[in-house]
Amino acid sequence: SDGTGDYRTHGTRRPNIAERPPDMEYEAPPLPPRARPQRKEKEPEKKRVAEPPPTPVIPSVPLTTILGQFISGLFTPLRFVALAVIALVALTAFFFFRSHENRVAERTIQVEVEAGRVSLAEEDWLAARDHFAAAVDAFDTLGRNDPESREIRQLHSETLALTRLASGSLIDFIDEAEAAANKFKPEEQDKFSDFVCGKHNLDWYIIEGPVHPRELKKEERSKTETHYELLFPWTMEKSGRRIEVHVDFACFDELVASNSEKVVLFGGQLQDCRLDGDTWVVKFRPESGFLWTHPVTYRALQLPQTDEESPGNLDLLSQQAQAAGVEL
């Protein structure tokens, strides 16, 4: 005491922990909040684009080198020997079968020609036609074009025409065409021709008459070199239409002069029939035409006889045989 009583004065000194009573708790003053360091935002990673692999550089090789390597790899000695053996076997087989085929064809000619001549003498035209047809196939196999082969081909054509002769004349055919013409329009000429000629597709016509060269139209000059016309003096009775018959047969070249006409006896098949203005134009198939040559088959036609220009004259048949290259 300093004389001031029992009072104690306390200074401003903060008691230390040791001076505090044991039951006194000490609360530390709160610490100021710590500022969190700002994180830098990560920049977005750039996507890596895969780079294309480098293009390999192929060294250029000359084409001749590549071709040479291919051929050398293809034709090895072993393969070459194998190919040679195969080729030899194939050639041997070919010549063997070809020789066998030729022997068969020669026997066929011998048998069929003899049988055909017998049928011809017996006037069995159907059997003769079949025998001669087999002989013609054999001649074609051998590639023969000698007098015998030409005679047999001629006999086959004549017997074929005899056995497939049209039931009517060419005038009858035009009558039939006129009756059918009213069923078709003018622009349906192709249909009309197919309809009329199709009914006579297998028929043969045997005609005697004067033939002379005809003048080709501009559109025909590039299609044919042979150009002949059968002089047809008649007209259709009811309609008064003319008839023009085109027979562009190569067999006429040896007989018919360029500026004249000649009576011939020939056979052929129809190809086309159409109305051109007031004229019926009838065309025969060029590859079907042939000259008649054999007296035996000619007699079977029973054509009317005349004293002057009849094709039944043996001299005319002989001329036609000569033009056809046939030896009678």
Tab-separated table of C-alpha atoms in Angstrom:
chain	number	residue	atom	x	y	z
A	1	SER	CA	0.000	0.000	0.000
A	2	ASP	CA	1.228	3.381	-0.844
A	3	GLY	CA	-0.843	5.230	1.610
A	4	THR	CA	-3.865	5.374	-0.494
A	5	GLY	CA	-5.768	2.711	1.369
A	6	ASP	CA	-6.430	-0.792	0.293
A	7	TYR	CA	-6.953	0.273	-3.213
A	8	ARG	CA	-4.791	-1.149	-5.860
A	9	THR	CA	-4.336	0.372	-9.146
A	10	HIS	CA	-3.737	-1.672	-12.115
A	11	GLY	CA	-1.638	-0.432	-14.813
A	12	THR	CA	-2.109	-1.116	-18.430
A	13	ARG	CA	0.337	-3.952	-18.441
A	14	ARG	CA	-1.199	-7.098	-19.859
A	15	PRO	CA	-0.703	-9.950	-17.512
A	16	ASN	CA	1.179	-12.762	-18.883
A	17	ILE	CA	-0.236	-16.200	-19.040
A	18	ALA	CA	1.579	-17.283	-15.938
A	19	GLU	CA	-0.125	-14.618	-13.956
A	20	ARG	CA	-3.606	-15.621	-15.016
A	21	PRO	CA	-5.643	-17.859	-12.886
A	22	PRO	CA	-5.615	-21.425	-14.045
A	23	ASP	CA	-9.336	-21.504	-14.629
A	24	MET	CA	-9.227	-18.571	-16.912
A	25	GLU	CA	-9.456	-19.433	-20.602
A	26	TYR	CA	-7.601	-17.517	-23.149
A	27	GLU	CA	-9.188	-16.756	-26.384
A	28	ALA	CA	-6.854	-15.764	-29.049
A	29	PRO	CA	-8.109	-12.971	-31.191
A	30	PRO	CA	-9.386	-14.170	-34.551
A	31	LEU	CA	-6.954	-13.996	-37.326
A	32	PRO	CA	-7.899	-12.002	-40.314
A	33	PRO	CA	-9.000	-14.144	-43.287
A	34	ARG	CA	-6.191	-15.089	-45.552
A	35	ALA	CA	-6.679	-14.042	-49.072
A	36	ARG	CA	-6.539	-17.040	-51.327
A	37	PRO	CA	-4.150	-16.608	-54.157
A	38	GLN	CA	-5.996	-16.290	-57.416
A	39	ARG	CA	-5.416	-19.181	-59.737
A	40	LYS	CA	-4.679	-18.362	-63.260
A	41	GLU	CA	-7.197	-19.841	-65.616
A	42	LYS	CA	-5.672	-22.464	-67.734
A	43	GLU	CA	-5.689	-21.645	-71.349
A	44	PRO	CA	-7.559	-24.263	-73.374
A	45	GLU	CA	-5.203	-26.699	-74.874
A	46	LYS	CA	-4.987	-26.512	-78.597
A	47	LYS	CA	-6.099	-29.707	-80.276
A	48	ARG	CA	-3.356	-31.204	-82.230
A	49	VAL	CA	-4.321	-32.057	-85.753
A	50	ALA	CA	-2.796	-35.293	-86.885
A	51	GLU	CA	-0.534	-34.585	-89.714
A	52	PRO	CA	-0.935	-36.941	-92.705
A	53	PRO	CA	1.906	-39.356	-93.111
A	54	PRO	CA	4.327	-38.339	-95.746
A	55	THR	CA	3.524	-39.670	-99.208
A	56	PRO	CA	6.060	-42.278	-100.128
A	57	VAL	CA	7.920	-41.369	-103.224
A	58	ILE	CA	7.736	-44.257	-105.666
A	59	PRO	CA	10.517	-44.196	-108.117
A	60	SER	CA	9.259	-44.216	-111.705
A	61	VAL	CA	9.988	-47.414	-113.552
A	62	PRO	CA	9.929	-47.459	-117.341
A	63	LEU	CA	6.982	-49.335	-118.868
A	64	THR	CA	9.293	-51.522	-120.883
A	65	THR	CA	10.967	-52.674	-117.690
A	66	ILE	CA	7.624	-53.532	-116.074
A	67	LEU	CA	6.464	-55.363	-119.201
A	68	GLY	CA	9.734	-57.223	-119.404
A	69	GLN	CA	9.480	-58.300	-115.767
A	70	PHE	CA	5.884	-59.440	-116.302
A	71	ILE	CA	6.739	-61.471	-119.393
A	72	SER	CA	9.808	-62.987	-117.790
A	73	GLY	CA	7.706	-63.974	-114.778
A	74	LEU	CA	4.903	-65.327	-116.930
A	75	PHE	CA	6.908	-67.348	-119.395
A	76	THR	CA	9.112	-69.354	-117.197
A	77	PRO	CA	10.877	-72.303	-118.837
A	78	LEU	CA	8.494	-74.748	-117.187
A	79	ARG	CA	5.414	-72.863	-118.351
A	80	PHE	CA	6.818	-72.521	-121.837
A	81	VAL	CA	7.300	-76.258	-122.090
A	82	ALA	CA	3.766	-76.871	-120.755
A	83	LEU	CA	2.240	-74.448	-123.277
A	84	ALA	CA	4.166	-76.053	-126.119
A	85	VAL	CA	2.875	-79.489	-125.122
A	86	ILE	CA	-0.721	-78.232	-124.876
A	87	ALA	CA	-0.479	-76.534	-128.282
A	88	LEU	CA	0.936	-79.662	-129.868
A	89	VAL	CA	-1.852	-81.808	-128.407
A	90	ALA	CA	-4.505	-79.298	-129.569
A	91	LEU	CA	-3.122	-79.182	-133.107
A	92	THR	CA	-2.939	-82.950	-133.267
A	93	ALA	CA	-6.550	-83.251	-132.096
A	94	PHE	CA	-7.689	-80.578	-134.558
A	95	PHE	CA	-6.054	-82.238	-137.548
A	96	PHE	CA	-7.351	-85.633	-136.428
A	97	PHE	CA	-10.972	-84.452	-136.188
A	98	ARG	CA	-10.624	-82.402	-139.366
A	99	SER	CA	-9.298	-85.422	-141.225
A	100	HIS	CA	-12.093	-87.553	-139.818
A	101	GLU	CA	-14.684	-84.928	-140.794
A	102	ASN	CA	-13.310	-84.778	-144.339
A	103	ARG	CA	-13.444	-88.570	-144.689
A	104	VAL	CA	-17.058	-88.555	-143.495
A	105	ALA	CA	-17.900	-85.760	-145.949
A	106	GLU	CA	-16.332	-87.640	-148.855
A	107	ARG	CA	-18.322	-90.771	-148.035
A	108	THR	CA	-21.476	-88.671	-147.675
A	109	ILE	CA	-20.956	-87.150	-151.123
A	110	GLN	CA	-20.457	-90.527	-152.722
A	111	VAL	CA	-23.560	-92.041	-151.129
A	112	GLU	CA	-25.932	-89.046	-151.337
A	113	VAL	CA	-25.081	-88.030	-154.896
A	114	GLU	CA	-25.696	-91.552	-156.170
A	115	ALA	CA	-28.959	-91.825	-154.223
A	116	GLY	CA	-30.038	-88.392	-155.452
A	117	ARG	CA	-29.476	-89.295	-159.093
A	118	VAL	CA	-31.523	-92.464	-158.659
A	119	SER	CA	-34.392	-90.455	-157.128
A	120	LEU	CA	-34.065	-87.906	-159.925
A	121	ALA	CA	-34.447	-90.636	-162.554
A	122	GLU	CA	-37.511	-91.929	-160.708
A	123	GLU	CA	-38.903	-88.375	-160.549
A	124	ASP	CA	-39.068	-88.561	-156.762
A	125	TRP	CA	-38.324	-84.881	-156.330
A	126	LEU	CA	-38.707	-84.810	-152.550
A	127	ALA	CA	-36.220	-87.642	-151.971
A	128	ALA	CA	-33.835	-86.181	-154.553
A	129	ARG	CA	-33.979	-82.806	-152.808
A	130	ASP	CA	-33.046	-84.310	-149.427
A	131	HIS	CA	-30.173	-86.365	-150.876
A	132	PHE	CA	-28.769	-83.387	-152.746
A	133	ALA	CA	-29.113	-81.179	-149.642
A	134	ALA	CA	-26.936	-83.592	-147.640
A	135	ALA	CA	-24.397	-83.654	-150.474
A	136	VAL	CA	-24.305	-79.842	-150.626
A	137	ASP	CA	-23.518	-79.683	-146.885
A	138	ALA	CA	-20.666	-82.116	-147.430
A	139	PHE	CA	-19.327	-80.056	-150.349
A	140	ASP	CA	-19.396	-76.987	-148.116
A	141	THR	CA	-17.460	-78.850	-145.435
A	142	LEU	CA	-14.737	-79.676	-147.945
A	143	GLY	CA	-14.869	-76.227	-149.524
A	144	ARG	CA	-15.260	-77.682	-152.991
A	145	ASN	CA	-16.256	-75.557	-155.977
A	146	ASP	CA	-15.569	-77.932	-158.850
A	147	PRO	CA	-17.963	-78.892	-161.708
A	148	GLU	CA	-19.496	-81.771	-159.720
A	149	SER	CA	-20.229	-79.585	-156.698
A	150	ARG	CA	-21.768	-76.856	-158.890
A	151	GLU	CA	-23.988	-79.400	-160.655
A	152	ILE	CA	-25.249	-80.873	-157.362
A	153	ARG	CA	-25.925	-77.398	-155.954
A	154	GLN	CA	-27.897	-76.592	-159.084
A	155	LEU	CA	-29.914	-79.814	-158.841
A	156	HIS	CA	-30.621	-79.074	-155.195
A	157	SER	CA	-31.965	-75.597	-156.070
A	158	GLU	CA	-34.199	-76.961	-158.811
A	159	THR	CA	-35.617	-79.843	-156.748
A	160	LEU	CA	-36.123	-77.481	-153.796
A	161	ALA	CA	-38.131	-75.099	-155.994
A	162	LEU	CA	-40.146	-78.005	-157.438
A	163	THR	CA	-41.123	-79.290	-153.993
A	164	ARG	CA	-42.002	-75.844	-152.614
A	165	LEU	CA	-43.620	-74.334	-155.662
A	166	ALA	CA	-46.165	-71.600	-154.986
A	167	SER	CA	-49.754	-72.690	-155.437
A	168	GLY	CA	-50.574	-69.726	-157.675
A	169	SER	CA	-48.959	-67.451	-160.216
A	170	LEU	CA	-47.477	-64.020	-159.614
A	171	ILE	CA	-50.765	-62.481	-160.818
A	172	ASP	CA	-52.615	-64.458	-158.151
A	173	PHE	CA	-50.230	-63.077	-155.550
A	174	ILE	CA	-50.903	-59.474	-156.685
A	175	ASP	CA	-54.678	-60.151	-156.532
A	176	GLU	CA	-54.221	-61.259	-152.937
A	177	ALA	CA	-52.139	-58.151	-152.189
A	178	GLU	CA	-54.830	-55.842	-153.613
A	179	ALA	CA	-57.491	-57.486	-151.479
A	180	ALA	CA	-55.364	-56.998	-148.338
A	181	ALA	CA	-54.249	-53.445	-149.148
A	182	ASN	CA	-57.508	-51.911	-147.872
A	183	LYS	CA	-56.801	-53.228	-144.367
A	184	PHE	CA	-53.654	-51.119	-143.964
A	185	LYS	CA	-53.066	-47.384	-143.919
A	186	PRO	CA	-50.737	-45.821	-146.502
A	187	GLU	CA	-48.064	-45.258	-143.831
A	188	GLU	CA	-48.151	-48.956	-142.842
A	189	GLN	CA	-46.401	-50.264	-145.942
A	190	ASP	CA	-43.865	-52.250	-143.929
A	191	LYS	CA	-46.593	-54.037	-141.972
A	192	PHE	CA	-48.472	-54.711	-145.165
A	193	SER	CA	-45.398	-56.176	-146.859
A	194	ASP	CA	-44.643	-58.402	-143.851
A	195	PHE	CA	-48.229	-59.602	-143.805
A	196	VAL	CA	-48.482	-60.413	-147.516
A	197	CYS	CA	-44.983	-61.780	-148.124
A	198	GLY	CA	-44.896	-63.592	-144.781
A	199	LYS	CA	-47.662	-65.914	-145.949
A	200	HIS	CA	-45.464	-66.951	-148.885
A	201	ASN	CA	-42.177	-67.038	-147.028
A	202	LEU	CA	-41.280	-70.583	-148.111
A	203	ASP	CA	-42.842	-70.462	-151.571
A	204	TRP	CA	-40.797	-70.510	-154.761
A	205	TYR	CA	-41.850	-68.935	-158.035
A	206	ILE	CA	-40.573	-70.248	-161.358
A	207	ILE	CA	-40.981	-67.674	-164.096
A	208	GLU	CA	-40.150	-67.409	-167.776
A	209	GLY	CA	-40.069	-64.030	-169.406
A	210	PRO	CA	-37.932	-61.211	-170.778
A	211	VAL	CA	-35.509	-59.580	-168.371
A	212	HIS	CA	-33.641	-56.329	-168.949
A	213	PRO	CA	-31.481	-53.961	-166.852
A	214	ARG	CA	-33.453	-51.329	-164.967
A	215	GLU	CA	-32.434	-47.843	-163.991
A	216	LEU	CA	-31.557	-47.571	-160.330
A	217	LYS	CA	-33.015	-44.869	-158.144
A	218	LYS	CA	-30.635	-42.678	-156.177
A	219	GLU	CA	-31.339	-44.468	-152.861
A	220	GLU	CA	-30.707	-47.874	-154.472
A	221	ARG	CA	-27.301	-47.180	-155.964
A	222	SER	CA	-25.420	-47.805	-152.723
A	223	LYS	CA	-27.369	-51.001	-151.923
A	224	THR	CA	-27.012	-53.127	-155.036
A	225	GLU	CA	-24.863	-53.498	-158.114
A	226	THR	CA	-27.189	-55.875	-159.964
A	227	HIS	CA	-30.397	-54.317	-161.188
A	228	TYR	CA	-32.762	-56.217	-163.437
A	229	GLU	CA	-36.469	-56.071	-164.099
A	230	LEU	CA	-38.902	-58.624	-165.442
A	231	LEU	CA	-40.978	-57.040	-168.202
A	232	PHE	CA	-44.534	-57.481	-167.061
A	233	PRO	CA	-46.929	-56.260	-169.769
A	234	TRP	CA	-50.135	-56.894	-167.810
A	235	THR	CA	-52.015	-54.577	-165.486
A	236	MET	CA	-54.474	-55.434	-162.745
A	237	GLU	CA	-57.945	-55.854	-164.200
A	238	LYS	CA	-59.968	-54.088	-161.505
A	239	SER	CA	-57.644	-51.317	-160.372
A	240	GLY	CA	-55.659	-50.861	-163.567
A	241	ARG	CA	-52.433	-50.673	-161.572
A	242	ARG	CA	-49.146	-51.570	-163.251
A	243	ILE	CA	-46.846	-54.315	-161.981
A	244	GLU	CA	-43.082	-53.829	-161.654
A	245	VAL	CA	-41.001	-56.916	-160.782
A	246	HIS	CA	-37.429	-56.431	-159.555
A	247	VAL	CA	-35.172	-59.457	-159.980
A	248	ASP	CA	-31.716	-58.329	-158.891
A	249	PHE	CA	-30.054	-61.700	-159.467
A	250	ALA	CA	-26.309	-61.939	-160.039
A	251	CYS	CA	-26.890	-64.995	-162.240
A	252	PHE	CA	-28.247	-62.692	-164.972
A	253	ASP	CA	-24.920	-60.905	-165.399
A	254	GLU	CA	-23.591	-63.448	-167.889
A	255	LEU	CA	-26.774	-63.613	-169.963
A	256	VAL	CA	-28.356	-60.183	-170.068
A	257	ALA	CA	-26.461	-57.455	-171.887
A	258	SER	CA	-26.337	-53.947	-170.462
A	259	ASN	CA	-28.763	-52.456	-173.001
A	260	SER	CA	-30.881	-55.386	-174.118
A	261	GLU	CA	-33.419	-57.886	-172.903
A	262	LYS	CA	-33.411	-61.662	-172.924
A	263	VAL	CA	-35.966	-64.357	-172.243
A	264	VAL	CA	-34.850	-66.474	-169.285
A	265	LEU	CA	-36.263	-69.193	-167.069
A	266	PHE	CA	-35.454	-68.660	-163.404
A	267	GLY	CA	-36.584	-69.416	-159.887
A	268	GLY	CA	-36.698	-67.182	-156.828
A	269	GLN	CA	-38.441	-66.274	-153.582
A	270	LEU	CA	-40.391	-63.142	-152.701
A	271	GLN	CA	-38.829	-60.497	-150.509
A	272	ASP	CA	-41.070	-57.430	-150.613
A	273	CYS	CA	-44.315	-56.139	-152.061
A	274	ARG	CA	-45.622	-52.589	-151.736
A	275	LEU	CA	-47.764	-50.041	-153.536
A	276	ASP	CA	-45.854	-47.119	-155.045
A	277	GLY	CA	-48.403	-44.679	-156.395
A	278	ASP	CA	-50.384	-46.617	-159.017
A	279	THR	CA	-47.735	-49.349	-159.381
A	280	TRP	CA	-47.279	-52.608	-157.535
A	281	VAL	CA	-43.536	-53.123	-156.898
A	282	VAL	CA	-42.625	-56.759	-156.252
A	283	LYS	CA	-39.063	-57.624	-155.243
A	284	PHE	CA	-37.456	-61.041	-155.230
A	285	ARG	CA	-34.792	-62.031	-152.709
A	286	PRO	CA	-31.446	-61.497	-154.510
A	287	GLU	CA	-29.655	-64.489	-152.956
A	288	SER	CA	-32.462	-66.879	-153.902
A	289	GLY	CA	-32.346	-66.454	-157.686
A	290	PHE	CA	-30.981	-69.139	-159.997
A	291	LEU	CA	-31.198	-70.074	-163.675
A	292	TRP	CA	-32.889	-73.303	-164.694
A	293	THR	CA	-30.535	-75.704	-166.457
A	294	HIS	CA	-31.541	-79.391	-166.354
A	295	PRO	CA	-33.961	-80.761	-168.972
A	296	VAL	CA	-35.143	-83.499	-166.578
A	297	THR	CA	-36.396	-81.075	-163.947
A	298	TYR	CA	-37.602	-78.669	-166.649
A	299	ARG	CA	-40.000	-81.271	-168.032
A	300	ALA	CA	-41.473	-81.619	-164.550
A	301	LEU	CA	-42.545	-77.952	-164.726
A	302	GLN	CA	-44.928	-78.691	-167.606
A	303	LEU	CA	-44.637	-75.174	-168.983
A	304	PRO	CA	-46.428	-74.378	-172.268
A	305	GLN	CA	-44.263	-74.901	-175.357
A	306	THR	CA	-43.670	-72.377	-178.133
A	307	ASP	CA	-41.621	-72.629	-181.299
A	308	GLU	CA	-39.472	-69.515	-180.975
A	309	GLU	CA	-38.440	-68.055	-177.628
A	310	SER	CA	-39.600	-70.721	-175.195
A	311	PRO	CA	-37.176	-71.406	-172.316
A	312	GLY	CA	-37.924	-75.090	-173.007
A	313	ASN	CA	-35.566	-74.844	-175.902
A	314	LEU	CA	-32.533	-77.045	-175.180
A	315	ASP	CA	-30.236	-74.371	-176.550
A	316	LEU	CA	-31.475	-71.865	-173.989
A	317	LEU	CA	-31.062	-74.382	-171.160
A	318	SER	CA	-27.552	-75.059	-172.405
A	319	GLN	CA	-26.750	-71.320	-172.422
A	320	GLN	CA	-28.079	-70.940	-168.914
A	321	ALA	CA	-26.056	-73.953	-167.745
A	322	GLN	CA	-22.942	-72.414	-169.198
A	323	ALA	CA	-23.663	-69.081	-167.486
A	324	ALA	CA	-24.189	-70.915	-164.189
A	325	GLY	CA	-20.934	-72.882	-164.559
A	326	VAL	CA	-22.746	-76.216	-164.745
A	327	GLU	CA	-21.648	-79.017	-167.042
A	328	LEU	CA	-24.569	-81.119	-168.237
